[in-house]
Amino acid sequence: MLAVCLLTVMVTACGSSQEPPQVVEQIVVRERGAPDVAQTASAGTLDLVALGEDAFQTCTGCHSVAPDGRSAAGPNLYGVMGRKAGGLEGYSFSDAFAASDITWDEASMDGFLADPQGYIPGSEMLVGAVPDEEQRKAIIAYLAAQSK
Ligand code: HEC
């Protein structure tokens, strides 16, 4: 009797499981789509961003890149690329930053990170220079990725 009951349950389960596999198939289709999207972003860029994230660990003591805009000792850097230097509201920049007429792009960010004091004399970012060009490139790619 018990065996018959079990068999009935299994048959019922089998019969009713005809729809779930269709749902699973849909999920698989979506998962296949994701890598395609990532591939169009070019593997090289993704590697550079990952390298930049590692290199940025020397900056996290002072800078957050979180979208919530919270600043620490240094200004929040979410969306910094394309922004005016010293333009983040709610953070008290040095006069040197406030007076500068720089909009952050690859060239200006590279110059600043190579020598913050030399690029913006009077900058209060006293540490954080990145002498290595490749590392600067990676950090800039990472910063560019931290935006909307
Ligand atoms: C000891 C703290 C400290 C560290 C470490 C530090 N910074 Fe800064 N950073 C600052 C301060 C303070 C400012 C604002 C300077 C001013 O107002 O003169 C700043 C400004 C900046 C700005 C300009 C932001 C804007 O809105 O214009 C960028 C970009 C930046 N830092 C990137 C970095 C990167 C990348 C690193 C790591 C390689 C780093 N910083 C490491 C303190 C720091």
CSV table of N, CA and C and ligand atoms in Angstrom, one decimal:
chain,number,residue,atom,x,y,z
A,1,MET,N,0.8,-1.2,0.0
A,1,MET,CA,0.0,0.0,0.0
A,1,MET,C,0.9,1.2,0.0
A,2,LEU,N,1.9,1.2,0.9
A,2,LEU,CA,2.8,2.4,1.0
A,2,LEU,C,3.5,2.6,-0.3
A,3,ALA,N,3.9,1.5,-0.9
A,3,ALA,CA,4.7,1.7,-2.2
A,3,ALA,C,3.7,2.3,-3.3
A,4,VAL,N,2.6,1.9,-3.3
A,4,VAL,CA,1.6,2.4,-4.3
A,4,VAL,C,1.4,3.9,-4.0
A,5,CYS,N,1.3,4.3,-2.8
A,5,CYS,CA,1.1,5.7,-2.4
A,5,CYS,C,2.3,6.5,-2.9
A,6,LEU,N,3.5,6.0,-2.6
A,6,LEU,CA,4.7,6.7,-3.1
A,6,LEU,C,4.8,6.9,-4.6
A,7,LEU,N,4.4,5.7,-5.2
A,7,LEU,CA,4.4,5.8,-6.7
A,7,LEU,C,3.5,6.9,-7.2
A,8,THR,N,2.3,6.9,-6.5
A,8,THR,CA,1.3,7.9,-6.9
A,8,THR,C,1.9,9.3,-6.8
A,9,VAL,N,2.6,9.5,-5.6
A,9,VAL,CA,3.2,10.9,-5.4
A,9,VAL,C,4.2,11.2,-6.5
A,10,MET,N,5.0,10.2,-6.8
A,10,MET,CA,6.1,10.4,-7.8
A,10,MET,C,5.5,10.8,-9.2
A,11,VAL,N,4.4,10.0,-9.5
A,11,VAL,CA,3.8,10.2,-10.8
A,11,VAL,C,3.2,11.6,-10.8
A,12,THR,N,2.6,11.9,-9.7
A,12,THR,CA,1.9,13.2,-9.6
A,12,THR,C,3.0,14.3,-9.8
A,13,ALA,N,4.1,14.1,-9.1
A,13,ALA,CA,5.2,15.1,-9.1
A,13,ALA,C,5.7,15.2,-10.6
A,14,CYS,N,5.9,14.1,-11.2
A,14,CYS,CA,6.3,14.1,-12.6
A,14,CYS,C,5.4,14.8,-13.5
A,15,GLY,N,4.1,14.5,-13.3
A,15,GLY,CA,3.1,15.1,-14.1
A,15,GLY,C,3.1,16.6,-14.0
A,16,SER,N,3.2,17.1,-12.7
A,16,SER,CA,3.1,18.5,-12.5
A,16,SER,C,4.4,19.3,-12.7
A,17,SER,N,5.5,18.5,-13.0
A,17,SER,CA,6.7,19.2,-13.2
A,17,SER,C,7.0,19.5,-14.7
A,18,GLN,N,5.9,19.5,-15.4
A,18,GLN,CA,6.1,19.8,-16.8
A,18,GLN,C,6.3,21.3,-17.1
A,19,GLU,N,5.7,22.1,-16.2
A,19,GLU,CA,5.9,23.5,-16.4
A,19,GLU,C,7.2,24.1,-15.8
A,20,PRO,N,7.6,23.6,-14.6
A,20,PRO,CA,8.9,24.2,-14.1
A,20,PRO,C,10.1,24.1,-15.0
A,21,PRO,N,10.3,23.0,-15.8
A,21,PRO,CA,11.4,23.0,-16.7
A,21,PRO,C,11.4,24.1,-17.7
A,22,GLN,N,10.2,24.6,-18.0
A,22,GLN,CA,10.2,25.7,-18.9
A,22,GLN,C,10.7,27.0,-18.3
A,23,VAL,N,10.4,27.1,-17.0
A,23,VAL,CA,10.9,28.3,-16.3
A,23,VAL,C,12.4,28.2,-16.2
A,24,VAL,N,13.0,27.0,-15.9
A,24,VAL,CA,14.4,26.9,-15.8
A,24,VAL,C,15.0,27.2,-17.1
A,25,GLU,N,14.4,26.8,-18.2
A,25,GLU,CA,15.0,27.2,-19.5
A,25,GLU,C,15.1,28.7,-19.7
A,26,GLN,N,14.1,29.4,-19.3
A,26,GLN,CA,14.1,30.8,-19.4
A,26,GLN,C,15.3,31.4,-18.7
A,27,ILE,N,15.5,30.9,-17.5
A,27,ILE,CA,16.7,31.4,-16.7
A,27,ILE,C,18.0,31.1,-17.4
A,28,VAL,N,18.1,30.0,-18.0
A,28,VAL,CA,19.3,29.6,-18.7
A,28,VAL,C,19.6,30.6,-19.8
A,29,VAL,N,18.5,30.9,-20.5
A,29,VAL,CA,18.6,31.9,-21.6
A,29,VAL,C,19.2,33.2,-21.1
A,30,ARG,N,18.7,33.7,-20.0
A,30,ARG,CA,19.1,34.9,-19.5
A,30,ARG,C,20.6,34.9,-19.1
A,31,GLU,N,21.0,33.7,-18.5
A,31,GLU,CA,22.4,33.5,-18.1
A,31,GLU,C,23.3,33.5,-19.3
A,32,ARG,N,22.8,33.0,-20.4
A,32,ARG,CA,23.7,33.0,-21.6
A,32,ARG,C,23.9,34.4,-22.1
A,33,GLY,N,22.8,35.2,-21.9
A,33,GLY,CA,22.9,36.6,-22.4
A,33,GLY,C,23.9,37.4,-21.7
A,34,ALA,N,24.1,37.2,-20.4
A,34,ALA,CA,24.9,38.0,-19.5
A,34,ALA,C,26.4,38.1,-20.0
A,35,PRO,N,27.0,37.0,-20.2
A,35,PRO,CA,28.4,37.0,-20.7
A,35,PRO,C,28.5,37.8,-22.0
A,36,ASP,N,27.5,37.7,-22.9
A,36,ASP,CA,27.6,38.4,-24.2
A,36,ASP,C,27.7,39.9,-23.9
A,37,VAL,N,26.9,40.4,-23.0
A,37,VAL,CA,26.9,41.8,-22.6
A,37,VAL,C,28.3,42.2,-22.1
A,38,ALA,N,28.8,41.3,-21.2
A,38,ALA,CA,30.1,41.6,-20.6
A,38,ALA,C,31.2,41.6,-21.7
A,39,GLN,N,31.0,40.7,-22.7
A,39,GLN,CA,32.0,40.7,-23.8
A,39,GLN,C,32.1,41.9,-24.6
A,40,THR,N,30.9,42.6,-24.8
A,40,THR,CA,30.9,43.8,-25.6
A,40,THR,C,31.7,44.9,-24.9
A,41,ALA,N,31.8,44.8,-23.5
A,41,ALA,CA,32.5,45.8,-22.8
A,41,ALA,C,34.0,45.6,-22.9
A,42,SER,N,34.4,44.6,-23.6
A,42,SER,CA,35.8,44.3,-23.9
A,42,SER,C,36.5,43.8,-22.7
A,43,ALA,N,37.1,42.6,-22.8
A,43,ALA,CA,37.8,42.0,-21.7
A,43,ALA,C,38.9,42.8,-21.2
A,44,GLY,N,39.6,43.5,-22.0
A,44,GLY,CA,40.8,44.3,-21.6
A,44,GLY,C,40.4,45.4,-20.6
A,45,THR,N,39.3,46.1,-20.9
A,45,THR,CA,38.8,47.1,-20.0
A,45,THR,C,38.4,46.6,-18.7
A,46,LEU,N,37.8,45.4,-18.7
A,46,LEU,CA,37.4,44.8,-17.4
A,46,LEU,C,38.6,44.4,-16.6
A,47,ASP,N,39.7,43.9,-17.2
A,47,ASP,CA,40.9,43.6,-16.5
A,47,ASP,C,41.5,44.8,-15.9
A,48,LEU,N,41.5,45.9,-16.6
A,48,LEU,CA,42.1,47.2,-16.2
A,48,LEU,C,41.3,47.7,-15.0
A,49,VAL,N,40.0,47.6,-15.0
A,49,VAL,CA,39.2,48.1,-13.9
A,49,VAL,C,39.5,47.2,-12.7
A,50,ALA,N,39.7,45.9,-12.9
A,50,ALA,CA,40.0,45.0,-11.7
A,50,ALA,C,41.3,45.4,-11.1
A,51,LEU,N,42.3,45.7,-12.0
A,51,LEU,CA,43.6,46.1,-11.5
A,51,LEU,C,43.5,47.4,-10.8
A,52,GLY,N,42.7,48.3,-11.3
A,52,GLY,CA,42.5,49.6,-10.7
A,52,GLY,C,41.9,49.5,-9.3
A,53,GLU,N,41.0,48.5,-9.2
A,53,GLU,CA,40.3,48.4,-7.9
A,53,GLU,C,41.4,47.9,-6.9
A,54,ASP,N,42.3,47.0,-7.3
A,54,ASP,CA,43.4,46.6,-6.4
A,54,ASP,C,44.2,47.8,-6.0
A,55,ALA,N,44.6,48.6,-7.0
A,55,ALA,CA,45.5,49.7,-6.8
A,55,ALA,C,44.9,50.8,-5.9
A,56,PHE,N,43.5,50.9,-6.0
A,56,PHE,CA,42.8,51.9,-5.3
A,56,PHE,C,42.8,51.6,-3.8
A,57,GLN,N,43.2,50.4,-3.4
A,57,GLN,CA,43.2,50.1,-2.0
A,57,GLN,C,44.0,51.0,-1.2
A,58,THR,N,45.0,51.6,-1.8
A,58,THR,CA,45.9,52.6,-1.1
A,58,THR,C,45.1,53.9,-0.9
A,59,CYS,N,44.0,54.1,-1.5
A,59,CYS,CA,43.3,55.4,-1.5
A,59,CYS,C,42.1,55.3,-0.5
A,60,THR,N,41.6,54.0,-0.2
A,60,THR,CA,40.4,53.9,0.5
A,60,THR,C,40.4,54.4,2.0
A,61,GLY,N,41.6,54.6,2.5
A,61,GLY,CA,41.7,55.2,3.8
A,61,GLY,C,41.1,56.6,3.8
A,62,CYS,N,41.1,57.3,2.7
A,62,CYS,CA,40.6,58.6,2.6
A,62,CYS,C,39.4,58.8,1.7
A,63,HIS,N,39.3,57.9,0.7
A,63,HIS,CA,38.2,58.1,-0.3
A,63,HIS,C,37.3,56.9,-0.4
A,64,SER,N,36.0,57.2,-0.4
A,64,SER,CA,35.0,56.2,-0.8
A,64,SER,C,34.6,56.4,-2.2
A,65,VAL,N,34.2,55.4,-2.9
A,65,VAL,CA,33.6,55.5,-4.2
A,65,VAL,C,32.2,55.0,-4.2
A,66,ALA,N,31.6,55.0,-3.1
A,66,ALA,CA,30.2,54.5,-2.9
A,66,ALA,C,29.3,55.5,-3.5
A,67,PRO,N,28.2,55.1,-4.2
A,67,PRO,CA,27.2,56.0,-4.8
A,67,PRO,C,26.5,56.9,-3.7
A,68,ASP,N,26.6,56.6,-2.4
A,68,ASP,CA,25.9,57.4,-1.5
A,68,ASP,C,26.5,58.7,-1.2
A,69,GLY,N,27.7,59.0,-1.8
A,69,GLY,CA,28.2,60.3,-1.8
A,69,GLY,C,29.0,60.7,-0.5
A,70,ARG,N,29.1,59.7,0.4
A,70,ARG,CA,29.7,60.0,1.7
A,70,ARG,C,31.2,60.3,1.5
A,71,SER,N,31.7,61.4,2.1
A,71,SER,CA,33.1,61.7,2.0
A,71,SER,C,33.8,61.3,3.3
A,72,ALA,N,35.1,61.0,3.2
A,72,ALA,CA,35.8,60.7,4.5
A,72,ALA,C,36.8,61.8,4.6
A,73,ALA,N,38.1,61.5,4.9
A,73,ALA,CA,39.1,62.5,4.9
A,73,ALA,C,39.2,63.2,3.6
A,74,GLY,N,39.1,62.4,2.5
A,74,GLY,CA,39.1,63.0,1.2
A,74,GLY,C,37.6,62.9,0.6
A,75,PRO,N,37.4,63.7,-0.4
A,75,PRO,CA,36.0,63.7,-1.0
A,75,PRO,C,35.6,62.3,-1.6
A,76,ASN,N,34.3,62.1,-1.6
A,76,ASN,CA,33.8,60.9,-2.3
A,76,ASN,C,34.2,61.0,-3.8
A,77,LEU,N,34.6,59.8,-4.4
A,77,LEU,CA,35.0,59.9,-5.8
A,77,LEU,C,34.1,59.2,-6.7
A,78,TYR,N,32.9,58.9,-6.2
A,78,TYR,CA,31.9,58.3,-7.2
A,78,TYR,C,31.5,59.3,-8.3
A,79,GLY,N,31.7,59.0,-9.5
A,79,GLY,CA,31.4,59.8,-10.6
A,79,GLY,C,32.3,61.0,-10.8
A,80,VAL,N,33.6,60.9,-10.2
A,80,VAL,CA,34.5,62.0,-10.3
A,80,VAL,C,35.0,62.3,-11.7
A,81,MET,N,35.1,61.3,-12.6
A,81,MET,CA,35.5,61.6,-13.9
A,81,MET,C,34.4,62.4,-14.6
A,82,GLY,N,34.8,63.5,-15.2
A,82,GLY,CA,33.9,64.4,-15.9
A,82,GLY,C,33.4,65.5,-15.0
A,83,ARG,N,33.8,65.4,-13.7
A,83,ARG,CA,33.3,66.4,-12.7
A,83,ARG,C,34.4,67.5,-12.7
A,84,LYS,N,34.0,68.7,-12.2
A,84,LYS,CA,35.0,69.8,-12.0
A,84,LYS,C,35.8,69.5,-10.8
A,85,ALA,N,37.1,69.7,-10.8
A,85,ALA,CA,37.9,69.5,-9.6
A,85,ALA,C,37.4,70.3,-8.5
A,86,GLY,N,37.2,69.7,-7.4
A,86,GLY,CA,36.7,70.5,-6.2
A,86,GLY,C,35.3,70.8,-6.3
A,87,GLY,N,34.6,70.1,-7.2
A,87,GLY,CA,33.2,70.5,-7.5
A,87,GLY,C,32.1,69.7,-6.6
A,88,LEU,N,32.6,68.8,-5.9
A,88,LEU,CA,31.6,68.0,-5.1
A,88,LEU,C,31.0,68.8,-4.0
A,89,GLU,N,29.7,68.9,-4.0
A,89,GLU,CA,29.1,69.7,-2.9
A,89,GLU,C,29.1,69.0,-1.6
A,90,GLY,N,29.3,69.8,-0.5
A,90,GLY,CA,29.3,69.2,0.8
A,90,GLY,C,30.6,68.8,1.3
A,91,TYR,N,31.6,68.9,0.5
A,91,TYR,CA,33.0,68.6,0.9
A,91,TYR,C,33.8,69.9,0.9
A,92,SER,N,34.6,70.2,2.0
A,92,SER,CA,35.3,71.4,2.0
A,92,SER,C,36.7,71.3,1.4
A,93,PHE,N,36.8,71.7,0.2
A,93,PHE,CA,38.1,71.6,-0.5
A,93,PHE,C,39.0,72.7,-0.1
A,94,SER,N,40.3,72.5,-0.4
A,94,SER,CA,41.3,73.6,-0.2
A,94,SER,C,41.0,74.7,-1.2
A,95,ASP,N,41.5,75.9,-0.9
A,95,ASP,CA,41.4,77.0,-1.8
A,95,ASP,C,42.0,76.7,-3.1
A,96,ALA,N,43.1,75.9,-3.1
A,96,ALA,CA,43.8,75.6,-4.3
A,96,ALA,C,42.8,74.8,-5.3
A,97,PHE,N,42.1,73.8,-4.7
A,97,PHE,CA,41.2,73.0,-5.5
A,97,PHE,C,40.0,73.9,-6.0
A,98,ALA,N,39.5,74.7,-5.1
A,98,ALA,CA,38.3,75.6,-5.4
A,98,ALA,C,38.7,76.5,-6.5
A,99,ALA,N,39.9,77.0,-6.5
A,99,ALA,CA,40.3,78.0,-7.6
A,99,ALA,C,40.8,77.3,-8.9
A,100,SER,N,41.0,76.0,-8.8
A,100,SER,CA,41.5,75.4,-10.0
A,100,SER,C,40.4,75.3,-11.1
A,101,ASP,N,40.8,75.3,-12.3
A,101,ASP,CA,39.8,75.3,-13.4
A,101,ASP,C,40.1,74.0,-14.2
A,102,ILE,N,39.9,72.9,-13.5
A,102,ILE,CA,40.2,71.6,-14.1
A,102,ILE,C,38.9,70.8,-14.1
A,103,THR,N,38.6,70.1,-15.2
A,103,THR,CA,37.6,69.1,-15.3
A,103,THR,C,38.3,67.8,-15.5
A,104,TRP,N,37.9,66.8,-14.6
A,104,TRP,CA,38.7,65.6,-14.6
A,104,TRP,C,38.4,64.8,-15.9
A,105,ASP,N,39.5,64.6,-16.6
A,105,ASP,CA,39.5,63.6,-17.7
A,105,ASP,C,40.7,62.8,-17.6
A,106,GLU,N,41.0,61.9,-18.5
A,106,GLU,CA,42.1,61.0,-18.4
A,106,GLU,C,43.4,61.7,-18.2
A,107,ALA,N,43.6,62.8,-19.0
A,107,ALA,CA,44.9,63.5,-19.0
A,107,ALA,C,45.1,64.2,-17.7
A,108,SER,N,44.0,65.0,-17.2
A,108,SER,CA,44.2,65.7,-16.0
A,108,SER,C,44.3,64.8,-14.8
A,109,MET,N,43.6,63.7,-14.8
A,109,MET,CA,43.6,62.8,-13.7
A,109,MET,C,45.0,62.1,-13.6
A,110,ASP,N,45.5,61.8,-14.8
A,110,ASP,CA,46.9,61.2,-14.8
A,110,ASP,C,47.9,62.2,-14.3
A,111,GLY,N,47.8,63.5,-14.7
A,111,GLY,CA,48.8,64.5,-14.2
A,111,GLY,C,48.6,64.6,-12.7
A,112,PHE,N,47.4,64.7,-12.2
A,112,PHE,CA,47.2,64.9,-10.7
A,112,PHE,C,47.7,63.7,-9.9
A,113,LEU,N,47.4,62.5,-10.4
A,113,LEU,CA,47.8,61.3,-9.6
A,113,LEU,C,49.3,61.1,-9.6
A,114,ALA,N,49.9,61.5,-10.7
A,114,ALA,CA,51.4,61.4,-10.8
A,114,ALA,C,52.0,62.3,-9.7
A,115,ASP,N,51.4,63.5,-9.5
A,115,ASP,CA,52.0,64.4,-8.6
A,115,ASP,C,51.0,65.4,-8.1
A,116,PRO,N,50.2,65.0,-7.1
A,116,PRO,CA,49.1,65.9,-6.7
A,116,PRO,C,49.5,67.3,-6.3
A,117,GLN,N,50.6,67.4,-5.6
A,117,GLN,CA,51.1,68.7,-5.1
A,117,GLN,C,51.6,69.5,-6.3
A,118,GLY,N,52.3,68.9,-7.2
A,118,GLY,CA,52.8,69.6,-8.4
A,118,GLY,C,51.7,70.0,-9.3
A,119,TYR,N,50.7,69.2,-9.5
A,119,TYR,CA,49.6,69.5,-10.4
A,119,TYR,C,48.7,70.5,-9.9
A,120,ILE,N,48.4,70.5,-8.6
A,120,ILE,CA,47.5,71.5,-8.0
A,120,ILE,C,48.3,72.0,-6.8
A,121,PRO,N,49.2,73.0,-7.0
A,121,PRO,CA,50.0,73.5,-5.9
A,121,PRO,C,49.1,74.0,-4.7
A,122,GLY,N,49.3,73.5,-3.5
A,122,GLY,CA,48.5,73.8,-2.4
A,122,GLY,C,47.4,72.8,-2.1
A,123,SER,N,47.4,71.7,-3.0
A,123,SER,CA,46.4,70.7,-2.7
A,123,SER,C,46.6,70.0,-1.3
A,124,GLU,N,45.5,69.7,-0.7
A,124,GLU,CA,45.7,69.1,0.6
A,124,GLU,C,45.8,67.6,0.6
A,125,MET,N,45.8,67.1,-0.6
A,125,MET,CA,46.1,65.6,-0.7
A,125,MET,C,47.6,65.4,-0.7
A,126,LEU,N,48.1,65.2,0.5
A,126,LEU,CA,49.5,65.2,0.7
A,126,LEU,C,50.2,63.9,0.4
A,127,VAL,N,49.4,62.8,0.4
A,127,VAL,CA,49.9,61.5,0.0
A,127,VAL,C,49.0,60.9,-1.1
A,128,GLY,N,49.4,59.8,-1.6
A,128,GLY,CA,48.5,59.2,-2.6
A,128,GLY,C,49.0,59.4,-4.0
A,129,ALA,N,50.2,59.9,-4.2
A,129,ALA,CA,50.8,60.0,-5.5
A,129,ALA,C,51.0,58.6,-6.1
A,130,VAL,N,50.8,58.4,-7.4
A,130,VAL,CA,51.0,57.1,-8.0
A,130,VAL,C,52.0,57.2,-9.1
A,131,PRO,N,53.3,56.9,-8.7
A,131,PRO,CA,54.4,57.1,-9.7
A,131,PRO,C,54.3,56.2,-10.9
A,132,ASP,N,53.7,55.0,-10.8
A,132,ASP,CA,53.6,54.1,-11.9
A,132,ASP,C,52.5,54.4,-12.9
A,133,GLU,N,52.9,54.6,-14.1
A,133,GLU,CA,52.0,55.0,-15.2
A,133,GLU,C,50.9,54.0,-15.4
A,134,GLU,N,51.2,52.7,-15.4
A,134,GLU,CA,50.2,51.7,-15.7
A,134,GLU,C,49.2,51.6,-14.5
A,135,GLN,N,49.7,51.8,-13.3
A,135,GLN,CA,48.8,51.8,-12.2
A,135,GLN,C,47.9,53.0,-12.2
A,136,ARG,N,48.4,54.1,-12.7
A,136,ARG,CA,47.5,55.3,-12.8
A,136,ARG,C,46.4,55.0,-13.9
A,137,LYS,N,46.8,54.4,-15.0
A,137,LYS,CA,45.8,54.1,-16.0
A,137,LYS,C,44.7,53.2,-15.4
A,138,ALA,N,45.2,52.2,-14.6
A,138,ALA,CA,44.2,51.3,-14.1
A,138,ALA,C,43.3,52.0,-13.1
A,139,ILE,N,43.8,52.8,-12.3
A,139,ILE,CA,43.0,53.5,-11.3
A,139,ILE,C,42.0,54.4,-12.0
A,140,ILE,N,42.5,55.1,-13.1
A,140,ILE,CA,41.6,56.0,-13.8
A,140,ILE,C,40.4,55.2,-14.4
A,141,ALA,N,40.8,54.0,-15.0
A,141,ALA,CA,39.7,53.1,-15.5
A,141,ALA,C,38.7,52.7,-14.5
A,142,TYR,N,39.2,52.4,-13.3
A,142,TYR,CA,38.4,52.0,-12.2
A,142,TYR,C,37.5,53.2,-11.8
A,143,LEU,N,38.1,54.4,-11.6
A,143,LEU,CA,37.3,55.6,-11.3
A,143,LEU,C,36.2,55.8,-12.3
A,144,ALA,N,36.6,55.7,-13.6
A,144,ALA,CA,35.6,55.9,-14.7
A,144,ALA,C,34.4,54.9,-14.6
A,145,ALA,N,34.7,53.7,-14.1
A,145,ALA,CA,33.7,52.7,-13.9
A,145,ALA,C,32.8,53.0,-12.7
A,146,GLN,N,33.2,53.8,-11.8
A,146,GLN,CA,32.4,54.1,-10.6
A,146,GLN,C,31.5,55.3,-10.9
A,147,SER,N,30.6,55.1,-11.7
A,147,SER,CA,29.7,56.3,-12.1
A,147,SER,C,28.3,55.7,-12.5
A,148,LYS,N,27.4,56.6,-12.8
A,148,LYS,CA,26.1,56.1,-13.2
A,148,LYS,C,26.1,55.2,-14.4
B,1,HEC,C1,45.6,60.8,3.4
B,1,HEC,C2,44.3,60.9,2.6
B,1,HEC,C3,44.3,60.7,1.1
B,1,HEC,C4,44.7,59.6,0.4
B,1,HEC,C5,45.4,58.4,0.9
B,1,HEC,C6,44.4,59.9,-1.0
B,1,HEC,N1,43.7,61.1,-1.1
B,1,HEC,FE1,42.9,61.9,-2.7
B,1,HEC,N2,42.3,63.5,-1.7
B,1,HEC,C7,42.5,63.7,-0.4
B,1,HEC,C8,42.1,65.1,0.0
B,1,HEC,C9,42.2,65.7,1.4
B,1,HEC,C10,41.6,65.7,-1.2
B,1,HEC,C11,41.1,67.1,-1.4
B,1,HEC,C12,42.3,68.0,-1.6
B,1,HEC,C13,42.1,69.4,-1.5
B,1,HEC,O1,41.0,69.9,-1.2
B,1,HEC,O2,43.1,70.2,-1.7
B,1,HEC,C14,41.8,64.6,-2.2
B,1,HEC,C15,41.4,64.8,-3.6
B,1,HEC,C16,41.4,63.8,-4.5
B,1,HEC,C17,40.8,64.0,-5.8
B,1,HEC,C18,40.0,65.2,-6.4
B,1,HEC,C19,38.5,65.0,-6.1
B,1,HEC,C20,37.7,66.0,-6.7
B,1,HEC,O3,36.4,65.9,-6.4
B,1,HEC,O4,38.1,67.0,-7.3
B,1,HEC,C21,41.0,62.8,-6.5
B,1,HEC,C22,40.6,62.4,-7.9
B,1,HEC,C23,41.8,61.9,-5.6
B,1,HEC,N3,41.9,62.6,-4.4
B,1,HEC,C24,42.2,60.7,-5.9
B,1,HEC,C25,42.9,59.9,-5.0
B,1,HEC,C26,43.5,58.6,-5.4
B,1,HEC,C27,43.2,57.9,-6.7
B,1,HEC,C28,44.2,58.1,-4.3
B,1,HEC,C29,45.0,56.8,-4.2
B,1,HEC,C30,46.0,56.6,-5.2
B,1,HEC,C31,44.1,59.1,-3.3
B,1,HEC,N4,43.3,60.2,-3.7
B,1,HEC,C32,44.6,59.0,-2.0
B,1,HEC,C33,43.1,62.8,0.5
B,1,HEC,C34,43.6,61.6,0.2
